[in-house]
């Protein structure tokens, strides 16, 4: 193949100019390249500085965030512990209240027992006396206190549910903060030499957040506020229950003492009346004996009048056989007639006195029977009041705990109140009650 150049040759000037153009173009390219290299070096250094600064700032922000989360975690943990403690105390007072509610059934059973027992009083003793009024007042007080206890128990149940709900929220919040703190701490310790780093293309474009700093603070702050309010409500409820149990002990014990005092007064009144009945019965019995002797005397007097009457009447009868003029209305005849009349008058008077005495004896026997019945009624009333009622109230444990090992405040308060008021005479002493039971 022929490789010869067939174009016209260039001149020397064109050749020199071509070389100069190429040299200038090469120099321009070198200068631009050098400039590019210098700019690239500066850019790399600047970007390195900015990247390092950005990474340091991100690390610092992560550190700050970790401190914030740690602080909130501490506060949430503290609040959770305080709420748990308050909930435990509320559960303890709930147990105290439930024990008190159970024990409050005992006085109600005693009052019902007394009311039912006194329904068996008979006759005139079935009276609406102070004892019935005291028992009804005591029952009203017991029911009022038990209703208040049930209401407080319902309030505690509701508050415990609220506490449990808030506790669950605090635990979730605390758990999430622990998780977030662990993640931020892992992010904090990552550096360019960490093995865990890797590319996640497009991750910065994804919106994976569910809150902002304000809503994040507001969320935990709301949980803290709700917990604080729950603690205050629990503490107030606990104080109300303690106050109720304290006042209830005083009020129930006072009502019990007043009823016992009414029983004592009624028993003493009935015993006094029964004693007067016995005294009247003794008097009547003596009078009946005396009247029986009197009746015997009257009957003897009547019997003693029969022979003289027979004598007088026989004399008169015999003298009717006198013949003719001898049948004279002489002095003996008039005397005999007067004697018969006098004896008959005496018999009539004695007979009337005997009838009056026998009528009086019937009335005495009737009165005696009525008094004996009345005494039987009084004795029955005493057996009810002194035996069935006061015997039950003596065993009623206002002055002792429900068991020797009982550590509940209700029983302790009852025992302390009874011991403190025993000397004031606001309730019957045990010795008096035992004397009543021994007398039954």
Short mmCIF file of C-alpha atoms in Angstrom, two decimals:
data_model
loop_
_atom_site.label_atom_id
_atom_site.label_comp_id
_atom_site.label_asym_id
_atom_site.label_seq_id
_atom_site.Cartn_x
_atom_site.Cartn_y
_atom_site.Cartn_z
CA UNK A 1 0.00 0.00 0.00
CA UNK A 2 1.33 3.46 -0.89
CA UNK A 3 1.53 5.59 2.33
CA UNK A 4 2.92 8.67 0.77
CA UNK A 5 1.30 12.02 1.88
CA UNK A 6 -0.33 13.55 -1.19
CA UNK A 7 -1.36 16.83 0.56
CA UNK A 8 0.44 20.08 -0.08
CA UNK A 9 3.37 20.64 2.36
CA UNK A 10 3.02 23.27 5.16
CA UNK A 11 5.33 26.25 5.39
CA UNK A 12 7.91 26.63 8.12
CA UNK A 13 5.92 29.40 9.69
CA UNK A 14 2.85 27.18 9.81
CA UNK A 15 4.90 24.47 11.40
CA UNK A 16 6.28 26.75 14.07
CA UNK A 17 2.85 28.23 14.79
CA UNK A 18 1.36 24.77 15.14
CA UNK A 19 3.99 23.80 17.67
CA UNK A 20 3.42 26.97 19.69
CA UNK A 21 -0.37 26.32 19.74
CA UNK A 22 0.12 22.81 20.96
CA UNK A 23 2.55 23.95 23.65
CA UNK A 24 0.08 26.57 24.87
CA UNK A 25 -2.80 24.07 24.89
CA UNK A 26 -0.70 21.59 26.84
CA UNK A 27 0.27 24.29 29.34
CA UNK A 28 -3.34 25.36 29.74
CA UNK A 29 -4.37 21.78 30.34
CA UNK A 30 -1.57 21.34 32.89
CA UNK A 31 -2.49 24.57 34.68
CA UNK A 32 -6.14 23.58 34.76
CA UNK A 33 -5.21 20.16 36.03
CA UNK A 34 -2.95 21.63 38.71
CA UNK A 35 -5.69 24.03 39.69
CA UNK A 36 -8.15 21.15 39.83
CA UNK A 37 -5.74 19.15 41.96
CA UNK A 38 -5.21 22.05 44.33
CA UNK A 39 -8.94 22.68 44.54
CA UNK A 40 -9.60 18.97 45.08
CA UNK A 41 -7.05 18.83 47.89
CA UNK A 42 -8.64 21.84 49.53
CA UNK A 43 -12.10 20.33 48.98
CA UNK A 44 -11.07 17.00 50.48
CA UNK A 45 -9.52 18.76 53.45
CA UNK A 46 -12.57 21.01 53.88
CA UNK A 47 -15.03 18.11 53.54
CA UNK A 48 -12.96 16.07 55.94
CA UNK A 49 -13.11 18.87 58.45
CA UNK A 50 -16.84 19.30 57.91
CA UNK A 51 -17.46 15.55 58.07
CA UNK A 52 -15.40 15.25 61.23
CA UNK A 53 -17.20 18.24 62.72
CA UNK A 54 -20.61 16.88 61.72
CA UNK A 55 -19.76 13.47 63.13
CA UNK A 56 -18.49 15.06 66.35
CA UNK A 57 -21.63 17.17 66.58
CA UNK A 58 -23.79 14.11 65.99
CA UNK A 59 -21.80 12.25 68.64
CA UNK A 60 -22.26 15.13 71.07
CA UNK A 61 -25.97 15.28 70.29
CA UNK A 62 -26.20 11.55 70.89
CA UNK A 63 -24.37 12.02 74.17
CA UNK A 64 -26.71 14.87 75.15
CA UNK A 65 -29.69 12.78 74.18
CA UNK A 66 -28.37 9.88 76.21
CA UNK A 67 -28.02 12.18 79.23
CA UNK A 68 -31.59 13.43 78.75
CA UNK A 69 -32.95 9.93 78.40
CA UNK A 70 -30.91 8.80 81.41
CA UNK A 71 -32.30 11.66 83.49
CA UNK A 72 -35.85 10.90 82.42
CA UNK A 73 -35.23 7.23 83.05
CA UNK A 74 -34.09 7.99 86.59
CA UNK A 75 -37.10 10.19 87.22
CA UNK A 76 -39.48 7.61 85.76
CA UNK A 77 -37.84 4.85 87.79
CA UNK A 78 -38.11 6.93 90.96
CA UNK A 79 -41.73 7.78 90.21
CA UNK A 80 -42.49 4.12 89.46
CA UNK A 81 -40.96 3.03 92.78
CA UNK A 82 -42.88 5.70 94.67
CA UNK A 83 -46.11 4.72 92.95
CA UNK A 84 -45.44 1.05 93.67
CA UNK A 85 -44.77 1.89 97.33
CA UNK A 86 -47.96 3.91 97.54
CA UNK A 87 -49.88 1.09 95.85
CA UNK A 88 -48.48 -1.40 98.37
CA UNK A 89 -49.56 0.87 101.22
CA UNK A 90 -52.98 1.22 99.64
CA UNK A 91 -53.28 -2.57 99.36
CA UNK A 92 -52.28 -2.88 103.01
CA UNK A 93 -54.93 -0.39 104.07
CA UNK A 94 -57.37 -2.28 101.88
CA UNK A 95 -56.62 -5.43 103.88
CA UNK A 96 -57.08 -3.42 107.08
CA UNK A 97 -60.42 -2.14 105.79
CA UNK A 98 -61.57 -5.60 104.71
CA UNK A 99 -60.69 -6.93 108.16
CA UNK A 100 -62.58 -4.03 109.76
CA UNK A 101 -65.59 -4.70 107.49
CA UNK A 102 -65.55 -8.35 108.50
CA UNK A 103 -65.25 -7.47 112.19
CA UNK A 104 -68.03 -4.89 111.91
CA UNK A 105 -70.39 -7.77 111.16
CA UNK A 106 -69.92 -9.01 114.70
CA UNK A 107 -71.58 -6.08 116.51
CA UNK A 108 -74.39 -6.17 113.95
CA UNK A 109 -74.96 -9.86 114.68
CA UNK A 110 -74.98 -9.13 118.42
CA UNK A 111 -77.49 -6.28 118.05
CA UNK A 112 -79.74 -8.45 115.86
CA UNK A 113 -79.46 -11.24 118.42
CA UNK A 114 -80.54 -8.87 121.19
CA UNK A 115 -83.43 -7.41 119.17
CA UNK A 116 -84.71 -10.88 118.25
CA UNK A 117 -84.28 -12.17 121.82
CA UNK A 118 -86.24 -9.23 123.25
CA UNK A 119 -89.10 -10.01 120.87
CA UNK A 120 -89.84 -12.93 123.21
CA UNK A 121 -90.68 -10.65 126.14
CA UNK A 122 -94.29 -11.18 127.16
CA UNK A 123 -97.08 -9.26 128.77
CA UNK A 124 -96.54 -5.77 130.02
CA UNK A 125 -92.78 -6.22 129.72
CA UNK A 126 -93.04 -6.13 125.93
CA UNK A 127 -92.39 -2.42 126.13
CA UNK A 128 -90.64 0.06 123.82
CA UNK A 129 -88.01 0.98 126.37
CA UNK A 130 -84.65 2.76 126.25
CA UNK A 131 -82.90 -0.53 125.53
CA UNK A 132 -84.79 -0.93 122.24
CA UNK A 133 -84.04 2.68 121.32
CA UNK A 134 -80.34 2.18 122.14
CA UNK A 135 -80.18 -1.05 120.15
CA UNK A 136 -81.82 0.58 117.13
CA UNK A 137 -79.48 3.59 117.42
CA UNK A 138 -76.50 1.23 117.64
CA UNK A 139 -77.73 -0.69 114.58
CA UNK A 140 -78.13 2.59 112.66
CA UNK A 141 -74.57 3.57 113.58
CA UNK A 142 -73.22 0.15 112.57
CA UNK A 143 -74.97 0.27 109.19
CA UNK A 144 -73.79 3.83 108.56
CA UNK A 145 -70.19 2.85 109.28
CA UNK A 146 -70.39 -0.33 107.24
CA UNK A 147 -71.85 1.61 104.30
CA UNK A 148 -68.98 4.10 104.57
CA UNK A 149 -66.52 1.21 104.68
CA UNK A 150 -68.02 -0.36 101.58
CA UNK A 151 -67.85 2.98 99.75
CA UNK A 152 -64.19 3.43 100.70
CA UNK A 153 -63.51 -0.15 99.66
CA UNK A 154 -65.02 0.54 96.23
CA UNK A 155 -62.93 3.71 95.99
CA UNK A 156 -59.78 1.73 96.81
CA UNK A 157 -60.60 -0.89 94.19
CA UNK A 158 -61.06 1.86 91.60
CA UNK A 159 -57.87 3.62 92.67
CA UNK A 160 -55.88 0.38 92.51
CA UNK A 161 -57.06 -0.15 88.93
CA UNK A 162 -55.96 3.40 88.10
CA UNK A 163 -52.60 2.80 89.79
CA UNK A 164 -52.10 -0.44 87.87
CA UNK A 165 -52.90 1.31 84.60
CA UNK A 166 -50.47 4.15 85.30
CA UNK A 167 -47.84 1.67 86.53
CA UNK A 168 -48.11 -0.22 83.24
CA UNK A 169 -47.70 3.05 81.32
CA UNK A 170 -44.66 4.00 83.38
CA UNK A 171 -43.11 0.59 82.84
CA UNK A 172 -43.70 0.80 79.10
CA UNK A 173 -42.25 4.32 79.02
CA UNK A 174 -39.29 3.22 81.13
CA UNK A 175 -38.72 0.13 78.99
CA UNK A 176 -38.82 2.17 75.80
CA UNK A 177 -36.39 4.68 77.22
CA UNK A 178 -34.03 1.89 78.21
CA UNK A 179 -34.22 0.53 74.68
CA UNK A 180 -33.70 3.99 73.19
CA UNK A 181 -30.82 4.63 75.60
CA UNK A 182 -29.14 1.35 74.63
CA UNK A 183 -29.51 2.25 70.95
CA UNK A 184 -28.16 5.78 71.42
CA UNK A 185 -25.25 4.47 73.49
CA UNK A 186 -24.46 1.97 70.72
CA UNK A 187 -24.61 4.84 68.21
CA UNK A 188 -22.41 6.97 70.45
CA UNK A 189 -19.57 4.46 70.55
CA UNK A 190 -19.60 3.85 66.77
CA UNK A 191 -16.69 5.36 64.83
CA UNK A 192 -15.12 5.00 61.40
CA UNK A 193 -13.21 1.91 62.45
CA UNK A 194 -16.20 0.06 63.93
CA UNK A 195 -17.04 -3.31 62.41
CA UNK A 196 -20.79 -2.72 62.77
CA UNK A 197 -20.95 0.16 60.30
CA UNK A 198 -22.41 -0.39 56.86
CA UNK A 199 -24.14 1.40 54.03
CA UNK A 200 -27.91 1.90 54.25
CA UNK A 201 -28.79 3.73 51.06
CA UNK A 202 -31.75 6.08 51.30
CA UNK A 203 -32.13 5.64 55.08
CA UNK A 204 -31.87 9.39 55.57
CA UNK A 205 -34.89 9.97 53.33
CA UNK A 206 -37.17 7.65 55.34
CA UNK A 207 -39.35 9.34 58.04
CA UNK A 208 -39.03 6.86 60.90
CA UNK A 209 -39.85 9.27 63.76
CA UNK A 210 -43.09 9.21 65.79
CA UNK A 211 -42.60 12.29 67.94
CA UNK A 212 -40.69 15.52 68.29
CA UNK A 213 -38.74 16.71 71.34
CA UNK A 214 -41.74 18.63 72.66
CA UNK A 215 -44.20 15.76 72.32
CA UNK A 216 -41.55 13.37 73.64
CA UNK A 217 -41.17 15.43 76.81
CA UNK A 218 -44.92 15.94 77.06
CA UNK A 219 -45.54 12.18 76.87
CA UNK A 220 -43.27 11.33 79.79
CA UNK A 221 -44.29 14.44 81.70
CA UNK A 222 -47.95 13.39 81.38
CA UNK A 223 -47.11 9.95 82.75
CA UNK A 224 -45.23 11.55 85.64
CA UNK A 225 -48.09 13.93 86.35
CA UNK A 226 -50.70 11.16 86.27
CA UNK A 227 -48.55 9.05 88.57
CA UNK A 228 -48.10 11.95 90.98
CA UNK A 229 -51.85 12.58 91.01
CA UNK A 230 -52.48 8.86 91.57
CA UNK A 231 -50.08 8.87 94.51
CA UNK A 232 -51.79 11.90 96.01
CA UNK A 233 -55.22 10.30 95.54
CA UNK A 234 -53.99 7.03 97.05
CA UNK A 235 -52.47 8.83 100.02
CA UNK A 236 -55.66 10.85 100.57
CA UNK A 237 -57.78 7.71 100.32
CA UNK A 238 -55.50 5.92 102.77
CA UNK A 239 -55.83 8.83 105.20
CA UNK A 240 -59.61 8.81 104.82
CA UNK A 241 -59.79 5.09 105.53
CA UNK A 242 -57.54 5.40 108.58
CA UNK A 243 -59.65 8.29 109.81
CA UNK A 244 -62.84 6.29 109.23
CA UNK A 245 -61.55 3.26 111.11
CA UNK A 246 -60.34 5.42 113.98
CA UNK A 247 -63.63 7.28 114.31
CA UNK A 248 -65.61 4.09 113.71
CA UNK A 249 -63.87 2.38 116.63
CA UNK A 250 -64.80 5.29 118.88
CA UNK A 251 -68.37 5.61 117.61
CA UNK A 252 -69.15 1.89 117.66
CA UNK A 253 -67.59 1.40 121.09
CA UNK A 254 -69.48 4.41 122.43
CA UNK A 255 -72.78 3.14 120.99
CA UNK A 256 -72.03 -0.30 122.46
CA UNK A 257 -71.32 1.25 125.86
CA UNK A 258 -74.50 3.34 125.78
CA UNK A 259 -76.57 0.25 124.95
CA UNK A 260 -74.88 -1.71 127.73
CA UNK A 261 -75.65 1.10 130.14
CA UNK A 262 -79.30 1.05 129.01
CA UNK A 263 -79.35 -2.70 129.60
CA UNK A 264 -77.85 -2.25 133.05
CA UNK A 265 -80.41 0.39 133.99
CA UNK A 266 -83.26 -1.73 132.63
CA UNK A 267 -82.02 -4.82 134.43
CA UNK A 268 -81.71 -2.91 137.70
CA UNK A 269 -85.20 -1.46 137.22
CA UNK A 270 -86.65 -4.92 136.47
CA UNK A 271 -84.84 -6.45 139.44
CA UNK A 272 -86.16 -3.70 141.69
CA UNK A 273 -89.69 -4.23 140.40
CA UNK A 274 -89.34 -7.99 140.79
CA UNK A 275 -88.18 -7.42 144.36
CA UNK A 276 -91.23 -5.26 145.08
CA UNK A 277 -93.45 -7.95 143.59
CA UNK A 278 -91.88 -10.54 145.87
CA UNK A 279 -92.42 -8.24 148.82
CA UNK A 280 -96.08 -7.79 147.91
CA UNK A 281 -96.42 -11.53 147.43
CA UNK A 282 -95.04 -12.10 150.92
CA UNK A 283 -97.50 -9.57 152.32
CA UNK A 284 -100.38 -11.17 150.45
CA UNK A 285 -99.33 -14.62 151.59
CA UNK A 286 -99.28 -13.43 155.19
CA UNK A 287 -102.66 -11.75 154.72
CA UNK A 288 -104.13 -14.94 153.24
CA UNK A 289 -102.93 -16.91 156.25
CA UNK A 290 -104.41 -14.31 158.56
CA UNK A 291 -107.64 -14.21 156.57
CA UNK A 292 -107.89 -17.99 156.64
CA UNK A 293 -107.63 -17.84 160.43
CA UNK A 294 -110.27 -15.13 160.39
CA UNK A 295 -112.55 -17.25 158.22
CA UNK A 296 -112.05 -20.18 160.57
CA UNK A 297 -112.95 -17.90 163.44
CA UNK A 298 -116.12 -16.73 161.67
CA UNK A 299 -117.11 -20.28 160.80
CA UNK A 300 -116.50 -21.30 164.41
CA UNK A 301 -118.58 -18.35 165.52
CA UNK A 302 -121.40 -19.44 163.22
CA UNK A 303 -121.09 -23.01 164.39
CA UNK A 304 -121.13 -21.84 168.03
CA UNK A 305 -124.43 -20.01 167.41
CA UNK A 306 -126.26 -23.17 166.34
CA UNK A 307 -126.62 -24.83 169.83
CA UNK A 308 -127.94 -21.68 171.54
CA UNK A 309 -130.33 -21.15 168.62
CA UNK A 310 -131.50 -24.73 168.86
CA UNK A 311 -131.97 -24.36 172.61
CA UNK A 312 -133.99 -21.15 172.26
CA UNK A 313 -136.09 -22.50 169.41
CA UNK A 314 -136.65 -25.81 171.22
CA UNK A 315 -137.79 -23.96 174.34
CA UNK A 316 -140.21 -21.91 172.29
CA UNK A 317 -141.44 -25.06 170.56
CA UNK A 318 -141.95 -26.86 173.86
CA UNK A 319 -143.81 -23.90 175.39
CA UNK A 320 -146.28 -23.97 172.53
CA UNK A 321 -147.70 -27.07 174.13
CA UNK A 322 -148.80 -25.22 177.27
CA UNK A 323 -152.56 -25.68 177.67
CA UNK A 324 -155.14 -22.94 177.36
CA UNK A 325 -154.55 -20.00 179.53
CA UNK A 326 -151.13 -21.27 180.45
CA UNK A 327 -149.93 -20.31 176.99
CA UNK A 328 -149.16 -16.90 178.39
CA UNK A 329 -147.06 -14.23 176.73
CA UNK A 330 -144.97 -14.06 179.79
CA UNK A 331 -141.44 -12.78 180.34
CA UNK A 332 -139.72 -16.05 179.36
CA UNK A 333 -141.66 -16.13 176.12
CA UNK A 334 -140.57 -12.60 175.22
CA UNK A 335 -136.99 -13.34 176.28
CA UNK A 336 -136.84 -16.51 174.18
CA UNK A 337 -138.19 -14.67 171.16
CA UNK A 338 -135.63 -11.90 171.68
CA UNK A 339 -132.89 -14.51 172.09
CA UNK A 340 -133.86 -16.24 168.81
CA UNK A 341 -133.96 -12.89 166.99
CA UNK A 342 -130.61 -11.85 168.43
CA UNK A 343 -128.98 -15.16 167.55
CA UNK A 344 -130.33 -14.99 163.98
CA UNK A 345 -129.07 -11.42 163.67
CA UNK A 346 -125.64 -12.58 164.86
CA UNK A 347 -125.72 -15.46 162.38
CA UNK A 348 -126.67 -13.05 159.56
CA UNK A 349 -123.91 -10.64 160.50
CA UNK A 350 -121.32 -13.42 160.81
CA UNK A 351 -122.51 -14.95 157.55
CA UNK A 352 -122.07 -11.60 155.80
CA UNK A 353 -118.64 -11.17 157.35
CA UNK A 354 -117.75 -14.71 156.23
CA UNK A 355 -118.90 -13.90 152.69
CA UNK A 356 -116.90 -10.68 152.77
CA UNK A 357 -113.87 -12.56 154.05
CA UNK A 358 -114.21 -15.26 151.41
CA UNK A 359 -114.61 -12.59 148.72
CA UNK A 360 -111.52 -10.85 150.05
CA UNK A 361 -109.68 -14.16 149.98
CA UNK A 362 -110.68 -14.66 146.32
CA UNK A 363 -109.37 -11.21 145.48
CA UNK A 364 -106.17 -11.90 147.39
CA UNK A 365 -105.68 -15.17 145.51
CA UNK A 366 -106.35 -13.41 142.22
CA UNK A 367 -103.90 -10.65 143.09
CA UNK A 368 -101.40 -13.28 144.21
CA UNK A 369 -101.77 -15.12 140.89
CA UNK A 370 -101.40 -11.88 138.96
CA UNK A 371 -98.30 -10.91 140.93
CA UNK A 372 -96.82 -14.35 140.46
CA UNK A 373 -97.49 -14.11 136.73
CA UNK A 374 -95.99 -10.64 136.68
CA UNK A 375 -92.95 -11.93 138.55
CA UNK A 376 -92.66 -14.77 136.06
CA UNK A 377 -92.78 -12.20 133.27
CA UNK A 378 -90.09 -10.13 135.00
CA UNK A 379 -87.94 -13.22 135.51
CA UNK A 380 -88.35 -14.08 131.84
CA UNK A 381 -87.35 -10.52 130.92
CA UNK A 382 -84.32 -10.77 133.19
CA UNK A 383 -83.31 -14.07 131.60
CA UNK A 384 -83.52 -12.39 128.20
CA UNK A 385 -81.77 -9.13 129.11
CA UNK A 386 -79.28 -10.45 131.64
CA UNK A 387 -78.66 -13.88 130.21
CA UNK A 388 -79.21 -13.93 126.48
CA UNK A 389 -78.41 -10.29 125.70
CA UNK A 390 -75.82 -9.19 128.23
CA UNK A 391 -74.28 -12.64 128.26
CA UNK A 392 -73.74 -12.27 124.52
CA UNK A 393 -72.49 -8.72 124.87
CA UNK A 394 -70.04 -9.77 127.59
CA UNK A 395 -68.47 -12.19 125.15
CA UNK A 396 -68.67 -9.65 122.37
CA UNK A 397 -65.02 -8.79 121.60
CA UNK A 398 -65.04 -5.03 121.81
CA UNK A 399 -62.54 -5.41 124.61
CA UNK A 400 -60.39 -8.03 122.98
CA UNK A 401 -58.89 -8.85 119.60
CA UNK A 402 -60.47 -11.33 117.24
CA UNK A 403 -57.48 -13.59 117.95
CA UNK A 404 -54.38 -13.38 120.12
CA UNK A 405 -52.11 -13.04 117.11
CA UNK A 406 -54.27 -10.43 115.36
CA UNK A 407 -52.15 -7.48 114.28
CA UNK A 408 -54.78 -5.48 112.44
CA UNK A 409 -55.31 -1.89 113.46
CA UNK A 410 -59.06 -2.33 113.92
CA UNK A 411 -58.74 -4.86 116.73
CA UNK A 412 -55.88 -2.92 118.32
CA UNK A 413 -57.90 0.30 118.22
CA UNK A 414 -60.94 -1.41 119.73
CA UNK A 415 -58.84 -2.90 122.52
CA UNK A 416 -57.05 0.39 123.22
CA UNK A 417 -60.29 2.37 123.22
CA UNK A 418 -62.00 -0.05 125.58
CA UNK A 419 -59.06 -0.04 127.98
CA UNK A 420 -58.87 3.76 127.91
CA UNK A 421 -62.59 4.25 128.54
CA UNK A 422 -63.11 1.41 131.03
CA UNK A 423 -62.34 3.68 133.98
CA UNK A 424 -64.85 6.29 132.79
CA UNK A 425 -67.78 3.95 133.35
CA UNK A 426 -69.14 4.32 129.84
CA UNK A 427 -69.79 0.59 129.62
CA UNK A 428 -70.54 -2.22 132.03
CA UNK A 429 -67.58 -3.65 133.85
CA UNK A 430 -66.84 -7.27 133.21
CA UNK A 431 -67.31 -8.04 136.92
CA UNK A 432 -70.84 -6.62 136.82
CA UNK A 433 -71.65 -8.63 133.73
CA UNK A 434 -70.33 -11.82 135.30
CA UNK A 435 -72.45 -11.17 138.37
CA UNK A 436 -75.48 -10.83 136.11
CA UNK A 437 -74.68 -14.11 134.37
CA UNK A 438 -74.10 -15.87 137.69
CA UNK A 439 -77.45 -14.63 138.92
CA UNK A 440 -79.30 -16.17 135.96
#
